[in-house]
Each structure stands twice: as C-alpha cells, then as structure tokens.
Short mmCIF file of N, CA and C in Angstrom, two decimals:
data_model
loop_
_atom_site.label_atom_id
_atom_site.label_comp_id
_atom_site.label_asym_id
_atom_site.label_seq_id
_atom_site.Cartn_x
_atom_site.Cartn_y
_atom_site.Cartn_z
N VAL A 18 -80.30 -103.04 271.92
CA VAL A 18 -80.53 -103.52 270.45
C VAL A 18 -79.33 -103.32 269.48
N ILE A 19 -78.63 -102.06 269.77
CA ILE A 19 -77.56 -102.00 268.82
C ILE A 19 -76.38 -102.50 269.52
N SER A 20 -76.14 -102.62 270.89
CA SER A 20 -74.94 -102.98 271.40
C SER A 20 -74.88 -104.49 271.36
N LYS A 21 -76.17 -105.43 271.40
CA LYS A 21 -76.23 -106.60 271.06
C LYS A 21 -76.32 -107.14 269.56
N ASP A 22 -76.17 -106.31 268.89
CA ASP A 22 -76.62 -106.45 267.35
C ASP A 22 -77.50 -107.21 266.85
N ILE A 23 -78.70 -106.74 267.49
CA ILE A 23 -79.97 -107.47 267.17
C ILE A 23 -80.62 -106.65 266.14
N ARG A 24 -81.13 -107.39 264.94
CA ARG A 24 -81.54 -106.69 263.77
C ARG A 24 -83.08 -107.20 263.61
N VAL A 25 -83.79 -106.21 262.77
CA VAL A 25 -85.02 -106.50 262.32
C VAL A 25 -85.05 -107.75 261.66
N ASN A 26 -86.06 -108.88 262.18
CA ASN A 26 -86.16 -110.28 261.43
C ASN A 26 -85.03 -111.33 261.99
N ASP A 27 -84.33 -110.89 263.08
CA ASP A 27 -83.28 -111.59 263.67
C ASP A 27 -84.28 -112.83 264.54
N TYR A 28 -83.60 -113.84 264.73
CA TYR A 28 -84.17 -114.83 265.74
C TYR A 28 -83.36 -114.61 267.11
N VAL A 29 -84.05 -114.71 268.09
CA VAL A 29 -83.31 -114.16 269.36
C VAL A 29 -83.70 -115.12 270.33
N VAL A 30 -82.47 -114.92 271.56
CA VAL A 30 -82.90 -115.94 272.58
C VAL A 30 -83.52 -114.81 273.77
N VAL A 31 -84.61 -115.32 274.30
CA VAL A 31 -85.18 -114.44 275.23
C VAL A 31 -85.25 -115.20 276.60
N ARG A 32 -85.02 -114.59 277.78
CA ARG A 32 -85.07 -115.17 278.97
C ARG A 32 -86.04 -114.29 280.01
N LYS A 33 -86.36 -115.06 281.11
CA LYS A 33 -87.29 -114.19 282.02
C LYS A 33 -86.39 -113.37 282.80
N ALA A 34 -86.56 -112.00 282.86
CA ALA A 34 -85.77 -111.14 283.46
C ALA A 34 -86.48 -110.56 284.79
N GLY A 35 -87.66 -110.63 284.68
CA GLY A 35 -88.33 -110.04 285.87
C GLY A 35 -89.90 -110.80 285.96
N ASP A 36 -90.77 -110.11 286.77
CA ASP A 36 -92.00 -110.82 286.79
C ASP A 36 -92.90 -110.63 285.40
N VAL A 37 -92.54 -109.66 284.74
CA VAL A 37 -93.40 -109.35 283.44
C VAL A 37 -92.52 -109.33 282.20
N ILE A 38 -91.31 -108.35 282.21
CA ILE A 38 -90.86 -107.98 281.13
C ILE A 38 -89.57 -108.98 281.01
N PRO A 39 -89.66 -109.75 279.77
CA PRO A 39 -88.68 -110.54 279.36
C PRO A 39 -87.30 -109.71 278.87
N GLU A 40 -86.36 -110.40 278.85
CA GLU A 40 -85.00 -109.91 278.24
C GLU A 40 -84.47 -110.48 276.99
N VAL A 41 -84.14 -109.86 276.03
CA VAL A 41 -83.41 -110.58 274.78
C VAL A 41 -82.05 -110.61 275.15
N VAL A 42 -81.59 -111.82 275.09
CA VAL A 42 -80.22 -111.90 275.53
C VAL A 42 -79.22 -111.68 274.26
N ARG A 43 -79.59 -112.25 273.21
CA ARG A 43 -78.81 -112.38 271.88
C ARG A 43 -79.43 -112.75 270.91
N SER A 44 -78.92 -112.33 269.53
CA SER A 44 -79.28 -112.57 268.40
C SER A 44 -78.85 -114.13 268.07
N LEU A 45 -79.37 -114.76 267.18
CA LEU A 45 -78.90 -115.97 266.60
C LEU A 45 -78.43 -115.73 265.35
N LYS A 46 -77.05 -115.35 265.15
CA LYS A 46 -76.45 -114.90 263.91
C LYS A 46 -76.43 -115.87 263.08
N GLU A 47 -76.27 -117.09 263.34
CA GLU A 47 -76.07 -118.38 262.62
C GLU A 47 -77.33 -118.52 261.71
N ARG A 48 -78.47 -117.97 262.19
CA ARG A 48 -79.77 -118.10 261.47
C ARG A 48 -80.28 -116.97 260.39
N ARG A 49 -79.19 -116.07 260.34
CA ARG A 49 -79.50 -114.99 259.48
C ARG A 49 -79.40 -115.37 258.22
N ASN A 50 -80.18 -114.69 257.21
CA ASN A 50 -80.37 -115.04 255.76
C ASN A 50 -79.94 -113.99 254.86
N GLY A 51 -79.65 -112.92 255.31
CA GLY A 51 -79.17 -111.63 254.74
C GLY A 51 -80.41 -110.78 254.68
N GLU A 52 -81.77 -111.14 255.04
CA GLU A 52 -82.76 -110.29 254.82
C GLU A 52 -82.99 -109.24 256.17
N GLU A 53 -82.09 -109.57 257.27
CA GLU A 53 -82.06 -108.71 258.60
C GLU A 53 -81.55 -107.31 258.04
N LYS A 54 -82.23 -106.53 258.88
CA LYS A 54 -81.98 -104.96 258.70
C LYS A 54 -81.37 -104.51 259.97
N LYS A 55 -80.58 -103.62 259.90
CA LYS A 55 -79.91 -102.89 261.23
C LYS A 55 -81.11 -101.98 261.81
N PHE A 56 -81.41 -102.02 263.14
CA PHE A 56 -82.46 -101.13 263.50
C PHE A 56 -82.06 -99.57 263.57
N LYS A 57 -82.91 -98.62 262.99
CA LYS A 57 -82.79 -97.33 263.38
C LYS A 57 -83.98 -96.68 264.08
N MET A 58 -83.75 -95.98 264.98
CA MET A 58 -85.14 -95.45 265.68
C MET A 58 -85.34 -94.31 264.90
N ILE A 59 -86.88 -94.49 264.81
CA ILE A 59 -87.46 -93.20 263.79
C ILE A 59 -87.03 -92.05 264.51
N GLU A 60 -87.21 -90.87 263.89
CA GLU A 60 -86.85 -89.49 264.37
C GLU A 60 -88.12 -88.63 264.40
N CYS A 61 -89.21 -89.10 263.52
CA CYS A 61 -90.39 -88.15 263.58
C CYS A 61 -91.47 -89.11 263.88
N CYS A 62 -92.67 -88.53 264.25
CA CYS A 62 -93.79 -89.04 264.82
C CYS A 62 -94.35 -89.50 263.39
N PRO A 63 -94.89 -90.86 263.38
CA PRO A 63 -95.39 -91.56 262.12
C PRO A 63 -96.67 -91.09 261.79
N HIS A 64 -97.34 -90.32 262.95
CA HIS A 64 -98.63 -89.66 262.67
C HIS A 64 -98.70 -88.07 262.12
N CYS A 65 -97.88 -87.36 262.57
CA CYS A 65 -97.94 -85.95 262.30
C CYS A 65 -96.68 -85.62 261.92
N GLY A 66 -95.54 -86.06 262.07
CA GLY A 66 -94.19 -85.75 261.21
C GLY A 66 -93.50 -84.99 262.16
N SER A 67 -93.68 -84.49 263.51
CA SER A 67 -93.18 -83.68 264.29
C SER A 67 -91.89 -84.38 264.68
N LYS A 68 -90.57 -83.92 264.99
CA LYS A 68 -89.57 -84.40 265.55
C LYS A 68 -89.94 -85.05 266.96
N LEU A 69 -89.40 -86.27 267.07
CA LEU A 69 -89.46 -87.03 268.42
C LEU A 69 -88.49 -86.45 269.36
N ILE A 70 -88.69 -86.56 270.66
CA ILE A 70 -87.51 -86.29 271.64
C ILE A 70 -87.57 -87.57 272.55
N ARG A 71 -86.41 -87.70 273.09
CA ARG A 71 -86.02 -88.63 274.14
C ARG A 71 -85.47 -88.01 275.29
N LYS A 72 -86.05 -88.07 276.65
CA LYS A 72 -85.55 -87.48 277.68
C LYS A 72 -84.33 -88.23 278.26
N GLU A 73 -83.61 -87.37 278.82
CA GLU A 73 -82.32 -88.13 279.44
C GLU A 73 -82.68 -89.22 280.35
N ASN A 74 -82.00 -90.41 280.32
CA ASN A 74 -82.21 -91.41 281.31
C ASN A 74 -83.69 -92.04 280.99
N GLU A 75 -84.23 -91.91 280.16
CA GLU A 75 -85.62 -92.54 279.80
C GLU A 75 -85.43 -93.48 278.21
N ALA A 76 -86.08 -94.43 278.26
CA ALA A 76 -85.99 -95.00 276.95
C ALA A 76 -87.14 -94.69 275.93
N ALA A 77 -88.30 -93.90 276.53
CA ALA A 77 -89.40 -93.75 275.55
C ALA A 77 -89.00 -92.43 274.87
N TYR A 78 -89.48 -92.29 273.67
CA TYR A 78 -89.57 -91.23 272.68
C TYR A 78 -90.85 -90.56 272.74
N TYR A 79 -90.99 -89.21 272.51
CA TYR A 79 -92.06 -88.63 272.90
C TYR A 79 -92.39 -87.59 271.52
N CYS A 80 -93.59 -87.54 271.13
CA CYS A 80 -94.03 -86.67 270.21
C CYS A 80 -94.71 -85.40 271.14
N LEU A 81 -94.02 -84.21 270.88
CA LEU A 81 -94.33 -83.09 271.70
C LEU A 81 -95.50 -82.15 271.00
N ASN A 82 -96.03 -82.50 269.93
CA ASN A 82 -96.99 -81.67 269.19
C ASN A 82 -98.35 -82.05 269.83
N LYS A 83 -98.78 -81.06 270.60
CA LYS A 83 -100.09 -81.09 271.24
C LYS A 83 -101.28 -81.07 270.29
N ASP A 84 -101.02 -80.95 268.95
CA ASP A 84 -102.12 -81.01 267.95
C ASP A 84 -102.20 -82.43 267.28
N CYS A 85 -101.19 -83.37 267.70
CA CYS A 85 -101.02 -84.80 266.79
C CYS A 85 -102.31 -85.36 267.20
N ASP A 86 -103.03 -85.56 266.13
CA ASP A 86 -104.19 -86.37 266.17
C ASP A 86 -103.86 -87.60 267.12
N SER A 87 -103.04 -88.37 266.68
CA SER A 87 -102.86 -89.57 267.19
C SER A 87 -102.85 -89.54 268.97
N LYS A 88 -101.75 -88.40 269.26
CA LYS A 88 -101.78 -88.39 270.78
C LYS A 88 -103.14 -87.82 271.41
N ILE A 89 -103.83 -86.99 270.58
CA ILE A 89 -105.23 -86.71 271.17
C ILE A 89 -106.21 -87.95 271.34
N ILE A 90 -106.13 -88.73 270.41
CA ILE A 90 -106.80 -89.91 270.25
C ILE A 90 -106.72 -90.84 271.51
N GLU A 91 -105.37 -90.99 271.51
CA GLU A 91 -104.66 -91.98 272.54
C GLU A 91 -105.16 -91.45 274.08
N SER A 92 -105.10 -90.12 274.21
CA SER A 92 -105.34 -89.39 275.57
C SER A 92 -106.66 -89.66 275.95
N ILE A 93 -107.66 -89.72 274.91
CA ILE A 93 -109.20 -89.72 275.11
C ILE A 93 -109.39 -91.33 275.23
N ILE A 94 -108.78 -92.21 274.64
CA ILE A 94 -109.08 -93.56 275.22
C ILE A 94 -108.60 -94.05 276.46
N HIS A 95 -107.31 -93.35 276.71
CA HIS A 95 -106.92 -93.61 278.22
C HIS A 95 -107.83 -93.05 279.02
N PHE A 96 -108.44 -91.84 278.85
CA PHE A 96 -109.35 -91.37 279.89
C PHE A 96 -110.66 -92.02 280.13
N ALA A 97 -111.10 -92.55 278.90
CA ALA A 97 -112.47 -93.42 278.99
C ALA A 97 -111.98 -95.01 279.29
N SER A 98 -110.81 -95.65 279.43
CA SER A 98 -110.59 -96.92 279.74
C SER A 98 -111.21 -97.32 281.07
N ARG A 99 -111.19 -98.60 281.30
CA ARG A 99 -111.65 -99.06 282.43
C ARG A 99 -110.83 -98.66 283.61
N ASP A 100 -109.44 -98.67 283.52
CA ASP A 100 -108.82 -98.26 284.62
C ASP A 100 -108.90 -96.91 285.30
N ALA A 101 -109.46 -95.98 284.12
CA ALA A 101 -109.38 -94.65 284.45
C ALA A 101 -110.97 -94.44 284.75
N MET A 102 -111.56 -93.61 283.89
CA MET A 102 -113.20 -93.19 284.05
C MET A 102 -114.25 -94.39 283.78
N ASN A 103 -113.63 -95.46 283.02
CA ASN A 103 -114.58 -96.60 282.89
C ASN A 103 -115.87 -96.16 282.04
N ILE A 104 -115.86 -95.61 281.09
CA ILE A 104 -117.05 -95.22 280.25
C ILE A 104 -117.31 -96.53 279.38
N ASP A 105 -118.22 -97.40 279.92
CA ASP A 105 -118.48 -98.45 278.99
C ASP A 105 -119.26 -97.80 277.60
N GLY A 106 -118.70 -98.67 276.53
CA GLY A 106 -119.34 -98.42 275.26
C GLY A 106 -118.40 -97.43 274.43
N LEU A 107 -117.50 -96.69 275.14
CA LEU A 107 -116.75 -96.07 274.65
C LEU A 107 -115.19 -96.52 274.24
N GLY A 108 -115.07 -97.47 273.39
CA GLY A 108 -113.90 -98.24 273.25
C GLY A 108 -112.90 -97.51 272.28
N GLU A 109 -111.94 -97.88 271.85
CA GLU A 109 -110.83 -97.31 271.07
C GLU A 109 -111.31 -97.12 269.74
N LYS A 110 -112.17 -98.05 269.08
CA LYS A 110 -112.58 -97.81 267.63
C LYS A 110 -113.80 -96.67 267.57
N ILE A 111 -114.34 -96.82 268.56
CA ILE A 111 -115.69 -95.71 268.67
C ILE A 111 -115.00 -94.48 269.02
N ILE A 112 -114.03 -94.37 270.00
CA ILE A 112 -113.31 -92.88 270.11
C ILE A 112 -112.72 -92.48 268.74
N GLU A 113 -112.07 -93.31 268.02
CA GLU A 113 -111.42 -92.91 266.98
C GLU A 113 -112.49 -92.36 265.82
N GLN A 114 -113.65 -93.31 265.88
CA GLN A 114 -114.61 -92.90 264.91
C GLN A 114 -115.10 -91.57 265.09
N PHE A 115 -115.45 -91.26 266.46
CA PHE A 115 -116.15 -90.18 267.03
C PHE A 115 -115.19 -88.83 266.64
N TYR A 116 -113.98 -89.16 267.07
CA TYR A 116 -112.74 -88.15 266.58
C TYR A 116 -112.78 -87.73 265.24
N ASN A 117 -112.82 -88.57 264.40
CA ASN A 117 -112.73 -88.35 262.99
C ASN A 117 -114.07 -87.69 262.44
N LEU A 118 -115.21 -88.06 262.98
CA LEU A 118 -116.48 -87.27 262.58
C LEU A 118 -116.54 -86.09 263.26
N GLY A 119 -115.66 -85.64 264.22
CA GLY A 119 -115.61 -84.21 264.86
C GLY A 119 -116.57 -84.20 266.19
N PHE A 120 -117.18 -85.28 266.42
CA PHE A 120 -117.94 -85.27 267.79
C PHE A 120 -116.97 -85.04 269.31
N VAL A 121 -115.74 -85.75 268.92
CA VAL A 121 -114.93 -85.74 270.24
C VAL A 121 -113.60 -85.27 269.92
N LYS A 122 -113.10 -84.12 269.99
CA LYS A 122 -111.85 -83.51 269.64
C LYS A 122 -110.87 -83.52 270.83
N CYS A 123 -111.66 -83.65 272.16
CA CYS A 123 -110.67 -83.45 273.26
C CYS A 123 -111.74 -84.25 274.26
N ILE A 124 -111.03 -84.34 275.74
CA ILE A 124 -111.56 -85.23 276.70
C ILE A 124 -112.83 -84.48 276.91
N GLU A 125 -112.81 -83.27 277.11
CA GLU A 125 -114.33 -82.51 277.48
C GLU A 125 -115.28 -82.87 276.76
N ASP A 126 -115.11 -83.05 275.20
CA ASP A 126 -116.21 -83.39 274.26
C ASP A 126 -117.08 -84.45 274.87
N ILE A 127 -116.35 -85.49 275.37
CA ILE A 127 -117.02 -86.68 275.88
C ILE A 127 -118.50 -86.48 276.48
N TYR A 128 -118.36 -85.23 277.38
CA TYR A 128 -119.40 -84.98 278.39
C TYR A 128 -120.58 -84.07 277.36
N ASP A 129 -120.19 -83.78 276.14
CA ASP A 129 -121.30 -83.07 275.05
C ASP A 129 -121.71 -83.98 274.17
N LEU A 130 -121.25 -85.33 274.31
CA LEU A 130 -121.80 -86.27 273.11
C LEU A 130 -123.40 -86.43 273.06
N TYR A 131 -124.03 -86.05 273.98
CA TYR A 131 -125.56 -86.15 274.14
C TYR A 131 -126.05 -85.02 272.85
N LYS A 132 -125.41 -84.27 272.57
CA LYS A 132 -125.65 -82.95 271.63
C LYS A 132 -125.44 -83.53 270.13
N HIS A 133 -124.93 -84.85 270.11
CA HIS A 133 -124.70 -85.52 268.73
C HIS A 133 -125.50 -86.69 268.70
N LYS A 134 -126.49 -86.87 269.60
CA LYS A 134 -127.13 -88.06 269.66
C LYS A 134 -127.83 -88.57 268.40
N ASN A 135 -128.61 -87.56 267.71
CA ASN A 135 -129.23 -87.81 266.34
C ASN A 135 -128.19 -88.12 265.20
N GLU A 136 -127.34 -87.64 265.27
CA GLU A 136 -126.03 -87.91 264.19
C GLU A 136 -125.36 -89.12 264.37
N ILE A 137 -125.32 -89.58 265.76
CA ILE A 137 -124.48 -91.04 266.04
C ILE A 137 -125.35 -91.92 265.60
N MET A 138 -126.90 -91.85 265.96
CA MET A 138 -127.78 -92.85 265.59
C MET A 138 -127.91 -93.21 264.15
N GLU A 139 -127.30 -92.31 263.26
CA GLU A 139 -127.27 -92.83 261.93
C GLU A 139 -126.11 -93.41 261.61
N ILE A 140 -125.16 -93.79 262.56
CA ILE A 140 -123.90 -94.48 262.14
C ILE A 140 -124.45 -95.95 262.44
N GLU A 141 -124.01 -96.66 261.59
CA GLU A 141 -124.32 -98.19 261.58
C GLU A 141 -123.62 -98.58 262.62
N GLY A 142 -124.59 -99.44 263.36
CA GLY A 142 -124.25 -100.10 264.68
C GLY A 142 -124.69 -99.41 266.16
N PHE A 143 -125.20 -98.17 265.68
CA PHE A 143 -125.60 -97.27 266.88
C PHE A 143 -127.39 -97.35 266.86
N GLY A 144 -127.93 -97.48 267.84
CA GLY A 144 -129.56 -97.44 267.87
C GLY A 144 -129.82 -96.61 268.93
N GLN A 145 -131.15 -96.54 269.16
CA GLN A 145 -131.63 -95.50 270.33
C GLN A 145 -130.99 -96.24 271.74
N LYS A 146 -130.97 -97.53 271.75
CA LYS A 146 -130.69 -98.31 272.94
C LYS A 146 -129.08 -98.14 273.26
N SER A 147 -128.30 -98.25 272.12
CA SER A 147 -126.61 -98.29 272.34
C SER A 147 -126.42 -96.81 272.71
N ILE A 148 -126.83 -95.60 272.09
CA ILE A 148 -126.60 -94.32 272.49
C ILE A 148 -127.09 -93.99 273.83
N ASP A 149 -128.35 -94.70 274.27
CA ASP A 149 -128.74 -94.21 275.68
C ASP A 149 -127.78 -94.75 276.77
N ASN A 150 -127.51 -95.95 276.35
CA ASN A 150 -126.43 -96.76 277.30
C ASN A 150 -125.15 -95.87 277.37
N LEU A 151 -124.46 -95.37 276.14
CA LEU A 151 -123.46 -94.72 276.16
C LEU A 151 -123.78 -93.28 276.99
N ILE A 152 -124.61 -92.54 276.90
CA ILE A 152 -124.80 -91.46 277.37
C ILE A 152 -124.90 -91.58 278.99
N GLN A 153 -125.67 -92.66 279.33
CA GLN A 153 -125.85 -93.13 280.80
C GLN A 153 -124.32 -93.55 281.55
N ALA A 154 -123.54 -94.17 280.42
CA ALA A 154 -122.37 -94.49 281.13
C ALA A 154 -121.42 -93.23 281.03
N ILE A 155 -121.51 -92.33 280.48
CA ILE A 155 -120.89 -91.09 280.60
C ILE A 155 -121.29 -90.24 281.59
N GLU A 156 -122.71 -90.30 281.96
CA GLU A 156 -123.07 -89.57 283.13
C GLU A 156 -122.80 -90.32 284.37
N LYS A 157 -122.69 -91.56 284.52
CA LYS A 157 -122.00 -92.53 285.51
C LYS A 157 -120.77 -92.05 285.98
N SER A 158 -119.86 -91.71 284.74
CA SER A 158 -118.62 -91.38 284.95
C SER A 158 -118.34 -90.38 285.70
N LYS A 159 -119.25 -89.31 286.11
CA LYS A 159 -119.26 -88.20 286.70
C LYS A 159 -119.43 -88.40 288.24
N GLN A 160 -119.59 -89.61 288.67
CA GLN A 160 -119.52 -89.81 289.91
C GLN A 160 -118.47 -90.72 290.43
N ASN A 161 -117.33 -90.91 289.62
CA ASN A 161 -116.03 -91.71 289.96
C ASN A 161 -115.34 -90.76 290.82
N SER A 162 -114.47 -91.44 291.52
CA SER A 162 -113.56 -90.93 292.44
C SER A 162 -112.63 -90.03 291.87
N MET A 163 -111.95 -89.14 292.65
CA MET A 163 -110.95 -88.22 292.25
C MET A 163 -109.59 -88.78 291.48
N GLU A 164 -109.44 -89.96 292.43
CA GLU A 164 -108.18 -90.78 291.80
C GLU A 164 -108.42 -91.01 290.46
N LYS A 165 -109.43 -91.71 289.99
CA LYS A 165 -109.91 -92.20 288.48
C LYS A 165 -109.81 -90.92 287.80
N LEU A 166 -110.36 -89.74 287.81
CA LEU A 166 -109.92 -88.58 287.29
C LEU A 166 -108.59 -88.43 286.98
N LEU A 167 -108.03 -88.21 288.16
CA LEU A 167 -106.48 -87.84 288.05
C LEU A 167 -105.63 -88.75 287.02
N PHE A 168 -105.74 -90.06 287.37
CA PHE A 168 -105.32 -91.00 286.56
C PHE A 168 -105.75 -90.77 284.84
N GLY A 169 -106.93 -90.76 284.84
CA GLY A 169 -107.52 -90.76 283.39
C GLY A 169 -107.10 -89.41 282.93
N LEU A 170 -106.58 -88.22 283.29
CA LEU A 170 -106.15 -87.17 282.75
C LEU A 170 -104.76 -87.39 281.91
N GLY A 171 -104.14 -88.55 282.29
CA GLY A 171 -102.80 -88.91 281.87
C GLY A 171 -101.69 -87.85 281.90
N ILE A 172 -101.79 -87.51 283.22
CA ILE A 172 -100.52 -86.34 283.48
C ILE A 172 -99.26 -87.27 283.75
N ARG A 173 -98.05 -86.76 282.93
CA ARG A 173 -96.89 -87.53 283.28
C ARG A 173 -96.44 -87.55 284.54
N GLY A 174 -96.29 -89.06 285.01
CA GLY A 174 -95.78 -89.12 286.39
C GLY A 174 -96.90 -89.32 287.42
N ILE A 175 -98.01 -89.44 287.01
CA ILE A 175 -99.27 -89.46 287.90
C ILE A 175 -99.95 -90.96 287.24
N GLY A 176 -99.49 -92.09 287.89
CA GLY A 176 -100.19 -93.23 287.52
C GLY A 176 -101.17 -93.50 288.66
N ALA A 177 -101.70 -94.81 288.62
CA ALA A 177 -102.99 -94.96 289.38
C ALA A 177 -102.28 -95.05 290.85
N LYS A 178 -101.26 -95.26 291.36
CA LYS A 178 -100.86 -95.19 293.00
C LYS A 178 -100.72 -93.72 293.07
N MET A 179 -100.08 -93.13 292.19
CA MET A 179 -99.85 -91.47 292.65
C MET A 179 -101.14 -90.80 292.75
N ALA A 180 -101.92 -91.15 291.91
CA ALA A 180 -103.28 -90.45 291.70
C ALA A 180 -104.11 -91.01 293.17
N ASP A 181 -103.89 -92.18 293.49
CA ASP A 181 -104.62 -92.51 294.89
C ASP A 181 -103.87 -91.69 295.97
N VAL A 182 -102.64 -91.24 295.91
CA VAL A 182 -101.92 -90.77 297.10
C VAL A 182 -102.29 -89.31 297.20
N LEU A 183 -102.44 -88.88 295.96
CA LEU A 183 -102.88 -87.27 295.85
C LEU A 183 -104.21 -87.31 296.24
N SER A 184 -105.24 -87.99 295.75
CA SER A 184 -106.55 -87.87 296.27
C SER A 184 -106.86 -87.90 297.58
N ALA A 185 -106.12 -88.66 298.23
CA ALA A 185 -106.04 -89.10 299.94
C ALA A 185 -105.59 -87.86 300.39
N HIS A 186 -104.47 -87.38 299.86
CA HIS A 186 -103.96 -86.08 300.61
C HIS A 186 -104.56 -84.79 300.42
N PHE A 187 -105.35 -84.55 299.12
CA PHE A 187 -105.76 -83.48 298.94
C PHE A 187 -107.44 -83.35 299.25
N LYS A 188 -107.83 -84.36 299.09
CA LYS A 188 -109.42 -84.54 299.37
C LYS A 188 -110.24 -84.15 298.38
N SER A 189 -109.85 -83.09 297.63
CA SER A 189 -110.89 -82.46 296.65
C SER A 189 -109.84 -81.81 295.49
N ILE A 190 -110.58 -81.75 294.26
CA ILE A 190 -109.93 -80.96 293.12
C ILE A 190 -109.52 -79.64 293.44
N ASP A 191 -110.25 -79.08 294.25
CA ASP A 191 -110.19 -77.64 294.39
C ASP A 191 -108.88 -77.44 295.37
N SER A 192 -108.70 -78.34 296.43
CA SER A 192 -107.46 -78.06 297.13
C SER A 192 -106.22 -78.74 296.35
N LEU A 193 -106.52 -79.39 295.73
CA LEU A 193 -105.12 -79.71 294.85
C LEU A 193 -104.97 -78.85 293.75
N MET A 194 -105.85 -78.15 293.16
CA MET A 194 -105.59 -77.01 292.26
C MET A 194 -105.01 -75.86 292.99
N GLU A 195 -105.24 -75.63 294.50
CA GLU A 195 -104.62 -74.54 294.94
C GLU A 195 -103.44 -74.82 295.23
N ALA A 196 -102.93 -76.00 295.57
CA ALA A 196 -101.71 -76.34 295.79
C ALA A 196 -100.83 -76.16 294.62
#
C-alpha cells in the first residue's frame, strides 16, 4: 500500500494474481479529488485498546490481550462454525448476544448452555423448540471427530489440514496431549 502510494478512497487497478486473491496493481492518481488519505496502520486493538503486534515475515497484526472481548467472541464463533464443531443454531449474532448476557464467556461454556435454558427462552426469538434444537446440536457436536475439535480450538498453525494430519497420527486426544 505504502510503496504503491495507494490511499484511502483511491480508485485502483486490480488484476487476478492467483486463484482467489486479487492484486492491486496501482492507484489511479488522475482520479484523485483531494479527499484521499494516506493509509496508516492502527497500532492498538480497536476493541480493547491493547497494543497490536506484527510477527516478522507476516502481514497480520495481532492483539495479544487474552481478555479482549472481541477475540474471545471470535474464537467462540470459530469453534461453533460449520467447518469446526458445526453447532447449528449457534451463529455469530447469537454467540455475541450470549456472551454479552454472560451465558457463554469461553468455549467450554457452550456445553453448559442448558443451565440457562429458562433465561434464554425469555429472549425474543427463542422458544422451547429453538432452545431444544440448540441443546441437541450442542450434544451432537460432542460426537465430532478429533480433527474438527482441533481445528475448532483455533490454535495458531493448526488449520483444517494440519488438524486432519494430527488426528490421523495421534488417534486420540490423550496421545496428542502426551506428545
């Protein structure tokens, strides 16, 4: 961005660089009207205010605050997602709502949601059937494969393929933990 002098609100030329990710070739400076601003990467997490870090040879910036509400919510969303534990009925908005209400403050709390059944049924949009379906989906997730669990935990460097390799090699969580 900086080396190509690409600014916020610029018109740009984009080309296909790979199968998925496009490449911004250049900005169209002749189309600038003076409202464009130079890009400056944020230095602090927009949610908790902690200083962001960038690891050498990586493009991503990370918030290291283990108590950052946004990080916790995103980890729970990832865990419940279709590619991980596939907990039907536990989508992003519901997870955020349950987090803010104090029902789910960490991944493990998903498996105790049944304890809040009466409170959840008082929330608009939740009835007996929807909470029963959610509890059933949570119970069903307990039968998922080890690779789904490993992927769902969101461990850096453990994507879906690596989780598959680890589960094939170690065969059980206990043997993986021993290693």
